[in-house]
């Protein structure tokens, strides 16, 4: 046994992998191996001898097994560590950058408006951008030859009957005529409008308006004020204050300009509001008697209010943009910047 143990210890020293260890184990511990041979000798011994021999043999076997088990454990750990080392992922390597698209900021402002109005039960409707003179002007109290038409430098498409709509207000007339004076109207219409303006930082020949119309019974200017105030609080912050200033439009009476308290300086005066504390965001008013009548609504039964927000203006103010052309160029760096600002 001592001889064997010495040999095993000698051989096991050189083992560095599990496979060789297993082979060595088979060599010594299999049925045909030398250790089993020692066990077989038991049967030739007397009872006395068996006892002593048995104890020695067991201790010897335990020691041999221990040698194998210890090395097996050590080799297994080493193997696992090697595997972990090889499969290690270097997370410090910078990933490939993926450019994801970002919504155009103007589109986003329009969607914000839509969402708030829809939550108040308004429908979002569409109208044609190439419009008839009748809807763009005549039904809105601007007959041919009316001097106020000049203020809306219009692109005519065909003679003087078809034009690029100069505002989104024709959708008011179209909607009322479609409803045939029978039911209440509650719509907004976001869309493009066109005027023969020279493009500069605050003017564009194409711009976006958000038109609104509500026709029902007993509607007054205070309903308009309440609605606009609520909308502006939702879009520009809860502490926003709204102010109406007297104005003039042919299709509303009375007419107002809608101002909100400057959200940048909270009304104290800053460069955004040109030190006035107020920002104009659109026009509005109570729908004119003649407009209701001309579009099939009996003004003695129905009344309503209408408004038109300037979408670019709202977006410029909200995102601190000082050039309206920013919305129409395709510089992705700009769009991404706004996206980041929005996320903040
Ligand atoms: N259409 C007007 C413009 O382009 C804006 C406007 C004013 C719309 C008053 C309205 C309104 O619906 O009631 O300047």
XYZ file of C-alpha atoms and ligand atoms in Angstrom:
358
model
C 0.000 0.000 0.000
C 2.787 2.395 0.888
C 4.479 1.666 -2.371
C 1.270 2.281 -4.288
C 0.530 5.496 -2.432
C 4.008 6.747 -3.236
C 3.529 5.946 -6.938
C 0.131 7.581 -7.074
C 1.439 10.717 -5.379
C 4.314 10.804 -7.799
C 2.096 10.433 -10.852
C -0.631 12.766 -9.734
C 1.870 15.590 -9.438
C 2.171 15.789 -13.200
C -1.546 15.855 -13.901
C -2.825 19.199 -15.212
C -6.178 18.350 -16.793
C -9.313 16.427 -15.938
C -8.929 13.951 -18.741
C -5.529 12.707 -17.589
C -6.783 12.645 -14.027
C -9.605 10.399 -15.071
C -7.214 8.089 -16.887
C -5.049 7.851 -13.797
C -8.086 7.090 -11.691
C -9.055 4.252 -13.998
C -5.520 2.911 -13.872
C -5.561 2.582 -10.094
C -9.186 2.305 -9.104
C -10.804 0.130 -11.781
C -11.728 -3.471 -11.136
C -8.562 -4.688 -12.762
C -6.424 -2.100 -11.007
C -3.900 -2.735 -8.210
C -6.105 -1.416 -5.428
C -8.861 -3.873 -6.153
C -6.242 -6.540 -6.211
C -5.387 -5.611 -2.626
C -9.051 -5.970 -1.677
C -9.209 -9.421 -3.228
C -6.453 -10.558 -0.900
C -8.889 -10.270 2.038
C -10.493 -13.595 1.339
C -7.229 -15.473 2.056
C -6.794 -13.962 5.521
C -7.852 -15.163 8.957
C -10.495 -13.266 10.857
C -7.929 -11.559 13.029
C -5.802 -10.548 10.074
C -8.866 -9.420 8.121
C -9.710 -6.915 10.819
C -6.344 -5.244 10.802
C -5.843 -5.494 7.073
C -9.362 -4.159 6.450
C -8.750 -1.068 8.555
C -5.469 -0.344 6.840
C -6.992 -0.889 3.424
C -9.890 1.455 4.159
C -7.604 4.202 5.395
C -5.455 3.728 2.336
C -8.437 3.838 -0.014
C -9.709 6.991 1.693
C -6.403 8.677 1.259
C -6.235 7.748 -2.420
C -9.797 8.960 -3.025
C -8.991 12.170 -1.228
C -6.010 12.765 -3.455
C -8.143 12.321 -6.563
C -11.081 14.364 -5.274
C -8.960 17.281 -4.188
C -7.192 17.529 -7.495
C -10.459 17.090 -9.396
C -11.998 20.006 -7.560
C -8.939 22.147 -8.165
C -8.859 21.357 -11.885
C -12.576 21.981 -12.275
C -12.294 25.405 -10.684
C -9.360 26.244 -12.907
C -11.274 25.159 -15.983
C -14.315 27.243 -15.039
C -12.176 30.294 -14.416
C -10.499 29.868 -17.766
C -13.884 29.613 -19.461
C -15.180 32.725 -17.709
C -12.048 34.593 -18.660
C -12.445 33.619 -22.334
C -16.100 34.507 -22.474
C -15.698 37.868 -20.789
C -17.467 40.734 -22.599
C -15.689 44.040 -22.726
C -18.489 46.458 -21.951
C -16.170 49.428 -22.140
C -16.121 49.240 -25.939
C -18.291 52.085 -27.308
C -21.396 50.780 -29.122
C -22.217 51.691 -32.711
C -24.363 54.816 -32.616
C -27.814 54.459 -34.117
C -29.484 57.614 -35.378
C -33.148 57.542 -34.501
C -35.625 59.916 -36.086
C -37.214 62.676 -34.035
C -40.620 64.233 -34.606
C -40.593 67.687 -36.181
C -41.158 70.112 -33.347
C -43.968 71.922 -35.164
C -45.777 68.648 -35.686
C -45.409 67.974 -32.001
C -46.956 71.282 -30.966
C -49.897 70.657 -33.326
C -50.360 67.190 -31.837
C -50.343 68.664 -28.326
C -53.150 71.038 -29.362
C -55.107 68.182 -30.941
C -54.811 66.044 -27.868
C -56.097 68.722 -25.505
C -58.993 69.678 -27.768
C -59.968 66.079 -28.387
C -60.073 65.515 -24.637
C -62.665 68.319 -24.567
C -64.811 66.599 -27.188
C -63.647 68.444 -30.307
C -63.283 66.640 -33.647
C -60.155 67.185 -35.708
C -61.140 67.935 -39.312
C -59.337 68.684 -42.540
C -59.921 71.094 -45.371
C -58.412 71.676 -48.811
C -55.315 73.854 -49.156
C -56.328 74.857 -52.672
C -59.538 76.647 -51.800
C -62.434 78.442 -53.434
C -62.660 82.198 -53.008
C -66.180 81.636 -51.677
C -64.992 79.753 -48.568
C -61.751 81.638 -47.999
C -63.328 85.099 -48.262
C -66.966 85.564 -49.258
C -68.691 83.464 -46.637
C -66.438 85.022 -44.006
C -67.614 88.557 -44.634
C -64.946 89.486 -47.168
C -66.750 90.044 -50.489
C -64.831 90.822 -53.662
C -63.298 94.273 -53.553
C -63.217 94.356 -49.756
C -60.082 96.271 -48.722
C -59.234 93.773 -45.968
C -58.490 91.186 -48.639
C -55.299 93.098 -49.402
C -53.926 92.308 -45.960
C -54.026 88.627 -46.818
C -51.719 88.729 -49.851
C -53.149 85.718 -51.561
C -51.703 83.251 -54.053
C -54.335 82.810 -56.768
C -54.227 79.539 -58.614
C -56.819 79.958 -61.346
C -58.280 83.338 -62.271
C -59.698 84.875 -59.130
C -61.804 81.913 -58.053
C -59.265 79.370 -56.838
C -56.515 80.223 -54.393
C -54.104 78.792 -51.827
C -56.073 79.333 -48.631
C -54.707 82.369 -46.799
C -55.933 81.067 -43.431
C -57.637 77.957 -42.063
C -60.900 79.833 -41.421
C -62.589 78.537 -44.635
C -62.918 75.204 -42.830
C -65.415 76.938 -40.513
C -67.695 77.696 -43.449
C -67.243 74.249 -44.979
C -68.072 72.495 -41.706
C -71.181 74.553 -40.963
C -72.519 73.996 -44.466
C -71.894 70.277 -44.132
C -73.829 70.141 -40.838
C -76.679 72.024 -42.561
C -77.503 74.216 -39.586
C -78.936 71.285 -37.686
C -76.450 70.264 -35.048
C -73.870 71.795 -32.745
C -70.351 72.091 -34.166
C -67.203 71.455 -32.185
C -64.099 71.179 -34.375
C -60.489 72.143 -34.725
C -58.618 72.163 -37.992
C -54.839 72.303 -37.920
C -53.339 72.950 -41.323
C -51.195 74.925 -43.692
C -52.010 78.394 -44.947
C -50.245 80.492 -47.602
C -49.559 84.184 -48.098
C -47.375 86.120 -50.485
C -45.006 87.156 -47.734
C -41.284 87.553 -48.173
C -39.629 84.941 -46.006
C -37.697 86.275 -43.046
C -37.197 85.313 -39.414
C -40.853 85.838 -38.514
C -42.631 85.421 -41.854
C -43.035 82.468 -44.145
C -45.079 82.107 -47.332
C -46.341 78.862 -45.844
C -47.314 78.591 -42.195
C -49.539 76.567 -39.895
C -52.720 77.600 -38.144
C -54.963 75.784 -35.727
C -58.506 76.850 -36.446
C -61.310 76.178 -34.011
C -65.087 76.539 -34.143
C -67.801 75.889 -31.638
C -71.459 76.495 -32.494
C -74.215 75.708 -30.044
C -76.956 77.480 -28.131
C -76.217 80.400 -25.743
C -72.521 80.581 -26.532
C -70.815 83.811 -25.555
C -67.393 85.448 -25.342
C -66.953 84.100 -21.804
C -67.174 80.521 -23.129
C -64.355 81.401 -25.525
C -62.291 82.868 -22.722
C -62.874 79.865 -20.480
C -61.939 77.429 -23.232
C -58.827 79.299 -24.333
C -57.674 79.738 -20.735
C -57.981 76.042 -20.031
C -56.183 75.082 -23.245
C -53.326 77.483 -22.599
C -52.874 76.270 -19.037
C -52.601 72.722 -20.318
C -50.185 73.602 -23.107
C -48.044 76.291 -21.528
C -48.265 75.532 -17.813
C -50.830 75.852 -15.042
C -49.804 79.347 -13.993
C -50.494 80.780 -17.476
C -52.867 83.755 -17.510
C -54.872 84.652 -20.644
C -55.764 88.136 -21.761
C -58.087 89.286 -24.549
C -57.475 92.553 -26.373
C -60.106 94.124 -28.625
C -59.432 93.526 -32.300
C -61.211 93.322 -35.620
C -61.964 90.430 -37.931
C -64.727 90.403 -40.538
C -66.031 87.008 -39.447
C -66.318 87.620 -35.701
C -68.076 90.238 -33.594
C -66.689 91.061 -31.107
C -63.160 90.084 -32.128
C -60.120 89.711 -29.907
C -56.396 89.040 -29.943
C -55.437 86.288 -27.516
C -52.430 86.929 -25.295
C -50.913 84.688 -22.669
C -48.634 85.694 -19.838
C -45.039 85.045 -20.882
C -44.098 81.572 -19.664
C -40.402 82.432 -19.708
C -40.522 85.373 -17.293
C -43.983 84.782 -15.788
C -45.077 88.233 -16.891
C -42.141 90.218 -15.534
C -40.738 91.139 -18.939
C -37.943 89.480 -20.888
C -36.540 89.247 -24.413
C -39.121 86.623 -25.496
C -42.091 88.876 -24.679
C -40.191 92.042 -25.660
C -40.517 93.248 -22.062
C -44.308 93.397 -22.150
C -44.915 90.264 -20.091
C -47.461 89.119 -22.709
C -47.318 87.001 -25.846
C -49.912 87.047 -28.650
C -50.823 83.571 -29.807
C -53.744 84.139 -32.179
C -57.069 85.774 -33.018
C -60.581 84.827 -31.957
C -64.098 86.084 -31.475
C -67.819 85.397 -31.426
C -68.957 84.098 -34.809
C -70.509 86.934 -36.830
C -74.269 86.946 -37.347
C -73.824 87.032 -41.132
C -71.358 84.150 -41.147
C -73.759 81.899 -39.231
C -76.600 82.904 -41.523
C -74.561 82.489 -44.715
C -73.508 79.004 -43.639
C -77.020 77.782 -42.862
C -77.244 78.383 -39.101
C -80.120 80.526 -37.807
C -78.364 83.252 -35.751
C -81.488 83.657 -33.623
C -81.078 80.094 -32.368
C -77.377 79.389 -32.673
C -74.296 81.231 -31.538
C -70.641 80.309 -31.432
C -67.036 81.239 -31.048
C -64.041 80.746 -33.308
C -60.317 81.048 -32.929
C -57.106 80.722 -34.921
C -53.804 79.925 -33.209
C -50.490 80.480 -34.967
C -48.783 77.106 -34.602
C -45.250 78.238 -35.524
C -45.532 81.120 -33.125
C -46.551 78.805 -30.274
C -43.734 76.382 -31.136
C -41.159 79.168 -31.436
C -42.114 80.527 -28.048
C -42.282 77.154 -26.386
C -38.895 76.030 -27.677
C -37.094 79.358 -27.790
C -36.681 79.330 -31.591
C -36.065 82.736 -33.134
C -36.333 81.947 -36.831
C -39.501 80.527 -38.399
C -37.421 79.037 -41.257
C -35.975 76.551 -38.762
C -39.150 74.461 -39.129
C -38.785 74.080 -42.861
C -35.131 73.398 -43.347
C -33.912 69.853 -43.062
C -31.023 70.270 -40.679
C -31.331 67.200 -38.493
C -28.990 68.696 -35.903
C -31.663 71.282 -35.148
C -34.474 68.773 -34.832
C -32.418 66.559 -32.560
C -31.619 69.507 -30.399
C -35.280 70.227 -29.866
C -35.916 66.607 -29.177
C -33.323 66.692 -26.447
C -34.785 69.877 -24.994
C -38.181 68.270 -24.939
C -36.848 65.249 -23.097
C -35.394 67.515 -20.424
N -58.053 83.764 -39.737
C -57.410 84.747 -38.917
C -56.033 85.084 -39.499
O -55.527 84.331 -40.254
C -57.244 84.244 -37.509
C -58.568 84.128 -36.827
C -59.106 85.206 -36.192
C -59.292 82.959 -36.887
C -60.327 85.140 -35.559
C -60.530 82.875 -36.276
C -61.034 83.978 -35.615
O -61.266 81.778 -36.281
O -62.238 83.894 -35.014
O -55.488 86.091 -39.173
